[in-house]
Short mmCIF file of C-alpha atoms in Angstrom, two decimals:
data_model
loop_
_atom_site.label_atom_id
_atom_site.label_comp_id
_atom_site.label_asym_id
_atom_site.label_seq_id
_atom_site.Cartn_x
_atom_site.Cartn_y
_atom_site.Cartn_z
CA UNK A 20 -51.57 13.02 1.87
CA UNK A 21 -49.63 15.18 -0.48
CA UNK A 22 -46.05 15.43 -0.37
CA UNK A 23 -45.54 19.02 -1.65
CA UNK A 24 -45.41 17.63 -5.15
CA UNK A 25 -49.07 17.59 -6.98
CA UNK A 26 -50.69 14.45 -6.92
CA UNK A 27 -48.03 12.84 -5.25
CA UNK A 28 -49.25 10.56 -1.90
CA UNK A 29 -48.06 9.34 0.89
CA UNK A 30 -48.29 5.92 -0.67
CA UNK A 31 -46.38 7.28 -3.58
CA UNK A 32 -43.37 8.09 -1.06
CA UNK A 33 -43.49 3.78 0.28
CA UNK A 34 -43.37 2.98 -3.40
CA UNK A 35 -40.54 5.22 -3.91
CA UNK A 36 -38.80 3.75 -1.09
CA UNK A 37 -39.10 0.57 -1.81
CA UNK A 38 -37.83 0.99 -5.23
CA UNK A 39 -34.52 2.67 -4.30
CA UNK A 40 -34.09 -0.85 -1.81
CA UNK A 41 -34.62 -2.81 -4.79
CA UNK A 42 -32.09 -1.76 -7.17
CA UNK A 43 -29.89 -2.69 -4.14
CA UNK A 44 -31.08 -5.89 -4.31
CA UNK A 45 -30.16 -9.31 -6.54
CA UNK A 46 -32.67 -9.60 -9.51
CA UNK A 47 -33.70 -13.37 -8.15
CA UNK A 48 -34.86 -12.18 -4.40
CA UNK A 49 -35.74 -8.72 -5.50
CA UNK A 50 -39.68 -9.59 -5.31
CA UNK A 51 -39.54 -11.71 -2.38
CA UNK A 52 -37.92 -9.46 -0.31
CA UNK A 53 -39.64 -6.44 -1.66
CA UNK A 54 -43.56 -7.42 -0.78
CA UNK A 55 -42.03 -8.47 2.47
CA UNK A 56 -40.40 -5.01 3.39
CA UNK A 57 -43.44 -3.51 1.82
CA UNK A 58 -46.01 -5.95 4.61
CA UNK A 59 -43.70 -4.83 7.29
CA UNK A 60 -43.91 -1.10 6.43
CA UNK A 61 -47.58 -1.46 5.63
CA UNK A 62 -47.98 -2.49 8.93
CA UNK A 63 -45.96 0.44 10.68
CA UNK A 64 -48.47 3.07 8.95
CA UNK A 65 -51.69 1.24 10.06
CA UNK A 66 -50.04 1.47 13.83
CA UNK A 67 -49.41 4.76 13.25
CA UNK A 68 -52.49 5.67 11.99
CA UNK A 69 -54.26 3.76 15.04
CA UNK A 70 -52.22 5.55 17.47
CA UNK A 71 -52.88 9.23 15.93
CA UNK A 72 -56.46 8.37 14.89
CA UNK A 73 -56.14 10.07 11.83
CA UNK A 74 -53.65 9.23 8.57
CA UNK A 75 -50.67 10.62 9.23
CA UNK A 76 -48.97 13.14 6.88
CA UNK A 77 -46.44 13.18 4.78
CA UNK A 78 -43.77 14.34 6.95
CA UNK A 79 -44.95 11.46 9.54
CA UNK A 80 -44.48 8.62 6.68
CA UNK A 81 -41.52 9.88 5.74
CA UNK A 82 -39.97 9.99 9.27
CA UNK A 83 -41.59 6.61 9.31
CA UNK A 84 -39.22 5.50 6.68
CA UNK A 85 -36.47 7.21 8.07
CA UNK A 86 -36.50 4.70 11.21
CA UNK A 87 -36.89 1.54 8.21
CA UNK A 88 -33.55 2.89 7.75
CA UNK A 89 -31.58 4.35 4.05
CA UNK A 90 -32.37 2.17 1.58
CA UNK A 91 -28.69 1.02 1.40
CA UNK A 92 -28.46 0.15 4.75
CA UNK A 93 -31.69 -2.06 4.67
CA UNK A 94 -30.61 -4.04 1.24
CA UNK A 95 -27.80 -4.60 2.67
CA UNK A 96 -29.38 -7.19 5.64
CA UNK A 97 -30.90 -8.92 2.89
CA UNK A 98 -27.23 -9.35 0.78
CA UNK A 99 -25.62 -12.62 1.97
CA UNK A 100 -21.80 -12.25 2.89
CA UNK A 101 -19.51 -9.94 5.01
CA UNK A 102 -21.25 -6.88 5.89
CA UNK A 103 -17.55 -5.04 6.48
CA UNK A 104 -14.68 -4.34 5.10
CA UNK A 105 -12.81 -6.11 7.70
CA UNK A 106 -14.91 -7.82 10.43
CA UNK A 107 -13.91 -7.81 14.22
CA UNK A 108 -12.02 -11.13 13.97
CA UNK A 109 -9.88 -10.20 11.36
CA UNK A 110 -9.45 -6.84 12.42
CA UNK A 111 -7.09 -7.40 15.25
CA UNK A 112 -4.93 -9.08 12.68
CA UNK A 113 -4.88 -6.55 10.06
CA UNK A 114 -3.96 -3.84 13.33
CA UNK A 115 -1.06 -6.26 14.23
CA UNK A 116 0.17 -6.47 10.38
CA UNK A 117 -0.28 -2.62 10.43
CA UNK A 118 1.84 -2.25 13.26
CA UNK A 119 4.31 -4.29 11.87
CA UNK A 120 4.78 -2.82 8.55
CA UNK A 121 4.51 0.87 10.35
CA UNK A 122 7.91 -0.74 12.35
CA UNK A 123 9.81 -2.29 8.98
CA UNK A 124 9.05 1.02 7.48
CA UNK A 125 10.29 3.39 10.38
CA UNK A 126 13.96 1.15 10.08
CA UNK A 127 13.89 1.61 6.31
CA UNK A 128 13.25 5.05 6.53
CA UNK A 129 16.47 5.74 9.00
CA UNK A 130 18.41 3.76 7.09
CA UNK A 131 17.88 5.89 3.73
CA UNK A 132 17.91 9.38 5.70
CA UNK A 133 21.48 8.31 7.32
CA UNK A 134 22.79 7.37 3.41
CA UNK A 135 21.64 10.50 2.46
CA UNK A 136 23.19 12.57 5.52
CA UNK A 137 26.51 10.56 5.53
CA UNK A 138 27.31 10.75 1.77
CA UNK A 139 26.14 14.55 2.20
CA UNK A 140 23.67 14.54 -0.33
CA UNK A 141 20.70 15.86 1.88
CA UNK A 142 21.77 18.01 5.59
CA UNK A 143 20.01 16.63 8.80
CA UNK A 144 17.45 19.68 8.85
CA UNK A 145 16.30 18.50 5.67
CA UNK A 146 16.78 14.97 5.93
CA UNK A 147 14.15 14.95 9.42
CA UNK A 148 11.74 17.37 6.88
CA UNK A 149 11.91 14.51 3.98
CA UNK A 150 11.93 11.67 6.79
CA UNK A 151 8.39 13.21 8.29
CA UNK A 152 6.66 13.26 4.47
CA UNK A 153 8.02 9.77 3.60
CA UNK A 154 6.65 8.28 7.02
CA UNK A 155 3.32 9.74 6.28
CA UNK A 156 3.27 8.32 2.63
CA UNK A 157 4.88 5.57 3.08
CA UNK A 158 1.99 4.73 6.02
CA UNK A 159 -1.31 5.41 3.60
CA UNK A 160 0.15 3.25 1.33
CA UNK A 161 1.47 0.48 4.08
CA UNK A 162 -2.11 0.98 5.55
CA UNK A 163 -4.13 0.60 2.09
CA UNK A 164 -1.99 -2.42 0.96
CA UNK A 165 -2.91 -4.70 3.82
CA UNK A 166 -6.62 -3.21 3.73
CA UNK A 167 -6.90 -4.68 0.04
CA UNK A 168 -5.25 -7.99 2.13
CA UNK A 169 -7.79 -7.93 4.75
CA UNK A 170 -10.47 -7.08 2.17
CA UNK A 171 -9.40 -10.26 -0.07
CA UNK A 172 -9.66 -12.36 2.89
CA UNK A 173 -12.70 -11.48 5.00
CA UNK A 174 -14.88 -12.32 1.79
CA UNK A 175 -12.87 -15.91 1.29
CA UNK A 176 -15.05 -19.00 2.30
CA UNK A 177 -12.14 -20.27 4.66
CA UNK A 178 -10.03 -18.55 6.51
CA UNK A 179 -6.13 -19.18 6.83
CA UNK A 180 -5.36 -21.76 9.53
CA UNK A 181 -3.15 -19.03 11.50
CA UNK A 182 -6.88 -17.23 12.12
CA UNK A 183 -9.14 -19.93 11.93
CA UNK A 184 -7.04 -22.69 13.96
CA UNK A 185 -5.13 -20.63 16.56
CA UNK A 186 -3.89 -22.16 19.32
CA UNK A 187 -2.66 -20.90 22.73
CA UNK A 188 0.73 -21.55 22.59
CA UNK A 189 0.34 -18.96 19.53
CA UNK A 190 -0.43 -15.91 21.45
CA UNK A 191 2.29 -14.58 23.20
CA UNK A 192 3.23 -12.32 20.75
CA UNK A 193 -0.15 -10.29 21.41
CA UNK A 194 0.95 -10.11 24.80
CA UNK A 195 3.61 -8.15 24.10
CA UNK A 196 1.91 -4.80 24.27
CA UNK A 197 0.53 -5.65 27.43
CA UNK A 198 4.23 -4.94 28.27
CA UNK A 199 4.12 -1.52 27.31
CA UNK A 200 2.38 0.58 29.34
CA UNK A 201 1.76 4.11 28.58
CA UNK A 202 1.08 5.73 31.98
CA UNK A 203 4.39 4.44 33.44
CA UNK A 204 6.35 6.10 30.28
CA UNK A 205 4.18 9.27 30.38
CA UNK A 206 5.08 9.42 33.75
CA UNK A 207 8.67 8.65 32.53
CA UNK A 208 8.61 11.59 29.86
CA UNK A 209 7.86 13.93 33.04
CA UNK A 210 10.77 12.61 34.70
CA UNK A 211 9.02 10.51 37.01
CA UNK A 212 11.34 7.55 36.88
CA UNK A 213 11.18 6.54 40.47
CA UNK A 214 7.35 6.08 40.44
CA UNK A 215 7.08 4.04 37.15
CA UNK A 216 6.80 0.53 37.78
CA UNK A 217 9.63 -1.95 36.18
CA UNK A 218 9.35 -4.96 35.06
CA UNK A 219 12.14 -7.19 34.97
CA UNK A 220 14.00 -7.75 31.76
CA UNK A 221 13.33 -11.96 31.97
CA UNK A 222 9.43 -11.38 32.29
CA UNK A 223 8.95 -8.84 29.75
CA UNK A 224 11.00 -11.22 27.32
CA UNK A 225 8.94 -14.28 28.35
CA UNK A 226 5.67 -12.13 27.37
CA UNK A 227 7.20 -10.92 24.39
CA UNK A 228 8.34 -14.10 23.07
CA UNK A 229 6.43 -14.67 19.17
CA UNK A 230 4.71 -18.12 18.47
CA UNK A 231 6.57 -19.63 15.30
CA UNK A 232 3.17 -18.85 13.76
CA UNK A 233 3.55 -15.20 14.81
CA UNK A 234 6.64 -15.05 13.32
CA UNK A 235 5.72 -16.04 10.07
CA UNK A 236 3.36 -14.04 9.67
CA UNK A 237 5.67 -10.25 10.78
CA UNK A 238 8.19 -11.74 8.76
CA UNK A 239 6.34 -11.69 5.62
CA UNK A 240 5.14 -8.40 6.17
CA UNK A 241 8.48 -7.03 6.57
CA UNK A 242 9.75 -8.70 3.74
CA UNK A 243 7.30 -7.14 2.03
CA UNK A 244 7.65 -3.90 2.91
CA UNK A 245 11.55 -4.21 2.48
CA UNK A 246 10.39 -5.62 -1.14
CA UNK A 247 8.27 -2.49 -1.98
CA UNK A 248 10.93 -0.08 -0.97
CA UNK A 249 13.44 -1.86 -2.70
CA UNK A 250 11.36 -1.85 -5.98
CA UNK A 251 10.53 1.80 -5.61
CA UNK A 252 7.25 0.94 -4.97
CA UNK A 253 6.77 2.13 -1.50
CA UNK A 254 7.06 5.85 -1.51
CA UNK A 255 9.31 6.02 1.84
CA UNK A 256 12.20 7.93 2.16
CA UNK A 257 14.47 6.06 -0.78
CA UNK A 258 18.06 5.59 -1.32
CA UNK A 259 18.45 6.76 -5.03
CA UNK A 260 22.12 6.18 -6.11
CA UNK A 261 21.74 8.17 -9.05
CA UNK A 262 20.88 10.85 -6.59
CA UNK A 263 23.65 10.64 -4.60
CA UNK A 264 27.31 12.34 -4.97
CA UNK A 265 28.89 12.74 -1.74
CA UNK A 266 32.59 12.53 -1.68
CA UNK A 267 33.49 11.21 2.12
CA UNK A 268 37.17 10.93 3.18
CA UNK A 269 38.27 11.05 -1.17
CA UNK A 270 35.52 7.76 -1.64
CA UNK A 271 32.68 8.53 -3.79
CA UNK A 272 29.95 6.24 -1.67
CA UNK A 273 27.63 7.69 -4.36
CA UNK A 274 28.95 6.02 -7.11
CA UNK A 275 29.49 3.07 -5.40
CA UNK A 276 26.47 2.92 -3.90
CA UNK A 277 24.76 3.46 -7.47
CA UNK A 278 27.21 0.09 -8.55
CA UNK A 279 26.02 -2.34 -5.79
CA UNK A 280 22.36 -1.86 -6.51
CA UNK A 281 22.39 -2.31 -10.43
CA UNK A 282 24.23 -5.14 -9.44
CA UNK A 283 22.40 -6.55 -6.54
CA UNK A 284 18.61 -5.66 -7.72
CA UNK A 285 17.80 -8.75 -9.27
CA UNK A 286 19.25 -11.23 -6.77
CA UNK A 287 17.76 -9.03 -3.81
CA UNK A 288 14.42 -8.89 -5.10
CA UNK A 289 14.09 -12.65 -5.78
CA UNK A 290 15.52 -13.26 -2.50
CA UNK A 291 12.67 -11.06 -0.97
CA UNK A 292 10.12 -12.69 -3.32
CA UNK A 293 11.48 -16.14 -2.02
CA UNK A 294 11.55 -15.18 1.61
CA UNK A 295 7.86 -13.90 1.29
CA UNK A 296 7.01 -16.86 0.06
CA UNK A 297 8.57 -18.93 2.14
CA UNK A 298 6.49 -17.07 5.14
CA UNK A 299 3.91 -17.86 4.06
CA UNK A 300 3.93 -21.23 3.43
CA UNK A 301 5.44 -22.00 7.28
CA UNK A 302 2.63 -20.02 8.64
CA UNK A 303 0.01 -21.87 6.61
CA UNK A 304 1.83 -24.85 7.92
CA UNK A 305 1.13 -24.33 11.59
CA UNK A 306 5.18 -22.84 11.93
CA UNK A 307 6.66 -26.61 11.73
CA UNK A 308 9.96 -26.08 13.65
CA UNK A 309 11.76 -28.03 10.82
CA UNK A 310 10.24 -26.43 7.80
CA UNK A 311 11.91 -23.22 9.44
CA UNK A 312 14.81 -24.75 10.37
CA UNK A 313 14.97 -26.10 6.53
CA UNK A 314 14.55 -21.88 5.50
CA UNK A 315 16.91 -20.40 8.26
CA UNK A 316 19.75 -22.10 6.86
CA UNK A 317 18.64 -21.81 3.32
CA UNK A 318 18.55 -18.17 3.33
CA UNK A 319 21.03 -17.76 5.78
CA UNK A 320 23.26 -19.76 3.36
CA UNK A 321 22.20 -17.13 0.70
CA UNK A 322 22.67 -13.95 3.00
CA UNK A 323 26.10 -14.95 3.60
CA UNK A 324 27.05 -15.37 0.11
CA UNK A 325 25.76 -11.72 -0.20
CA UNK A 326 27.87 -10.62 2.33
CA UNK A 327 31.12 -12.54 0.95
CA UNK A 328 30.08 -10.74 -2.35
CA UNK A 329 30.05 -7.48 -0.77
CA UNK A 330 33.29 -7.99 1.35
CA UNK A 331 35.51 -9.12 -1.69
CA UNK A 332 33.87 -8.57 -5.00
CA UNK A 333 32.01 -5.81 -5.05
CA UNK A 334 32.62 -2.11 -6.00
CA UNK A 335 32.57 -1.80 -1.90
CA UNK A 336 35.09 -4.27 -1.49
CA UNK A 337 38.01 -2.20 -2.77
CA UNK A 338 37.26 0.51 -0.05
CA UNK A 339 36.55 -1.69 2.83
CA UNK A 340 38.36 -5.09 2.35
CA UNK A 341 41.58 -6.19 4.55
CA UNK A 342 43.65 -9.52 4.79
CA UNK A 343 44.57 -9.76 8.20
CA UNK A 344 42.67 -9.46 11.57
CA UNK A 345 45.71 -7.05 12.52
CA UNK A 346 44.49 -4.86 9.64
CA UNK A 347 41.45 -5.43 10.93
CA UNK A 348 41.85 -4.69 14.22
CA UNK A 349 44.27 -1.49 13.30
CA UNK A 350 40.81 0.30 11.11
CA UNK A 351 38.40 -0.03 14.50
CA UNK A 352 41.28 1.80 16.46
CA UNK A 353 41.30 4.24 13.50
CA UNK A 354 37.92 4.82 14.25
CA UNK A 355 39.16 6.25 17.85
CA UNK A 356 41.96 7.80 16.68
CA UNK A 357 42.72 9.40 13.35
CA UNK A 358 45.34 12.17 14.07
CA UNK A 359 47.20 10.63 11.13
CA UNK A 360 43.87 10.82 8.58
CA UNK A 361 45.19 7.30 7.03
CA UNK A 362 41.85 5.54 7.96
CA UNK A 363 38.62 6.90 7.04
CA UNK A 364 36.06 6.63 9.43
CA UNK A 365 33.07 5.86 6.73
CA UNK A 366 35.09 3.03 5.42
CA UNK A 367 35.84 1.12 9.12
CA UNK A 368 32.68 1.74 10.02
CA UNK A 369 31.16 -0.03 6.89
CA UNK A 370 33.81 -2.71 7.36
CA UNK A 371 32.77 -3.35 10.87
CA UNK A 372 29.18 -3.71 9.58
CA UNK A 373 29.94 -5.94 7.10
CA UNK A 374 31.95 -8.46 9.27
CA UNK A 375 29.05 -8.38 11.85
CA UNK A 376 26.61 -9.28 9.34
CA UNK A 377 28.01 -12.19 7.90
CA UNK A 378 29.26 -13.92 11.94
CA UNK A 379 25.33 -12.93 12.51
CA UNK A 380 24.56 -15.23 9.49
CA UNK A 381 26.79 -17.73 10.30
CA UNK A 382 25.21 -18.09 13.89
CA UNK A 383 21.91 -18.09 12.20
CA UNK A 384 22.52 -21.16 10.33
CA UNK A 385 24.45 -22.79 12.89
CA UNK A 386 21.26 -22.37 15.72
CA UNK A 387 18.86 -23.11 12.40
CA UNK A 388 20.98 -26.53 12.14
CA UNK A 389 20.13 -27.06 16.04
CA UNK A 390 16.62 -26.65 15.32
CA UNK A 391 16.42 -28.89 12.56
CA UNK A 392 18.52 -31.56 14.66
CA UNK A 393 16.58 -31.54 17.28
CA UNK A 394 12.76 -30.75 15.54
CA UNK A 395 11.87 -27.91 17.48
#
């Protein structure tokens, strides 16, 4: 049998083969496994050659080899080890941090596109141009981070406790897109509203409703997404104060804005860094109700401060502070009526958002205390 090349044989095309297996192969079962591939495709030649009653040709032998399989595919059941890059019970987990991060990123995404529009550094036509190019960089790199995650872990020996030692009460968070079903808001989007089926608000909550381990585990990845955006290192749509220069209502949110993060970097990202960490560690833990308790309050204790900092010390505060709840009170009904131009709307707006943010804190803490009363 000649192959085309002179004095090359069929035989000459197995050896070939089984040479390009072997440099797949570990040097200390390289032999082993070789002479056993090379029995096992000795064999399929002398059944061959039985069936046509004749040696077959080159072509045959090589199609022969062809259903062997490529040499990296057949080294490969011979390797010990995951086979994948992420294998089918990892996967779903991977697809849920995916979706997750995808979310955290969408927020942080609005939030710096309605900076940029309010302190008029970008207009809206351009800001939903920019918004559409950050989204889809922002997702290859969300999507390749947790890949390299999901790599890391489907070659570890043992897997974390929240994939290896699930338990039932853990999974109503997957249930939740169960919820969501896309024929009844297709049929929605067509204006079909009467013939989509609704689900009452109390069920779809109950489905929706994340296992303490479940929580752990989104929280971390939106901390960490928040942590990569706020480092620059996610390339989403970013709020870049030196960027900015819009003058709203005589304030220069630009400037200020530029201010509060020099002066807030540090303690943010360590607050991030802690928060991540602190995930972590409660979903390794099974989600112990006091452990999280013990956190809430901690870093509720520490958002608050923030948002004391930002209501009287920082370069904010100035535009945004007031004494009494009359003052108060007077800036929200600016916001509804400003013949006189005396309140700017930016500024009441801000201060409403401030004020809401730290009673959300406090009710954090105060619920967190609850928990940790009560252990659960």
């Amino acid at each position: 049998m000649n192959t085309g090349k002179e004095g090359e044989t069929g035989m000459d095309l197995v050896e070939r083969y089984l040479k390009a297996v072997a440099a797949q192969l570990p040097k200390e079962t390289r032999e082993d496994i070789v002479a056993e591939l090379r029995d096992d495709i000795m064999g399929r030649i002398e059944d061959l050659e039985a069936r046509l009653g004749r040696a077959p040709s080159d072509d045959e032998v090589e199609a022969l080899l062809r259903d062997v399989g490529h040499p990296l595919t057949v080294a490969a059941r011979y390797r010990s080890g995951p086979q994948a890059l992420i294998g089918p019970e990892l996967y779903p987990w991977w697809l849920f941090g995916v979706k997750v991060g995808l979310a955290v990123m969408v927020c942080v995404t609005l939030v710096g596109l309605a900076v940029r529009v309010l302190v008029g550094d970008v207009y809206l036509g351009q800001a939903i141009g920019q918004g559409f190019a950050s989204l889809f960089s922002g997702a290859v790199s969300i999507i390749g981070i947790l890949t390299v995650a999901g790599f890391i872990l489907e070659r570890q020996e043992k897997k974390p406790d929240f994939i290896a030692k699930w338990r039932v009460k853990d999974l109503g968070l997957f249930e939740l897109g169960g919820n969501i079903d896309a024929d009844d808001w297709s049929r929605k989007l067509a204006g079909d509203w009467a013939g989509a089926k609704a689900k009452p608000g109390p069920a779809v909550r109950k489905g929706a409703e994340m296992s303490p381990v479940a929580r752990a585990v989104a929280s971390a990845i939106g901390w960490t997404v928040l942590l990569l955006w706020w480092t620059g290192l996610l390339p989403v749509m970013s709020i870049r104060p030196e960027e900015l220069a819009g003058v709203v209502d005589g304030v220069d949110y630009g400037l200020i804005l530029r201010q509060m993060v020099e002066a807030a970097y540090w303690p943010v990202t360590l607050f991030a860094v802690c928060r991540i960490g602190f995930d972590l560690v409660r979903a390794a833990s099974g989600g112990n109700a006091r452990l999280t308790a013990l956190g809430d309050l901690a870093f509720g204790a520490a958002a608050a401060w923030g948002v004391l900092w930002i209501w009287f010390w920082s370069p904010l505060s100035p535009v945004i502070w007031v004494g009494t709840v009359t003052d108060f009170l007077d800036r929200v009904r600016g916001l509804f009526d400003r013949a006189d131009g005396e309140v700017g709307g930016v500024a009441a707006i801000l201060m409403v958002v401030v004020v809401w943010a730290f009673l959300a804190e406090l009710a954090r803490m105060v619920r967190a205390a609850g928990r940790l009363a009560v252990g659960r």
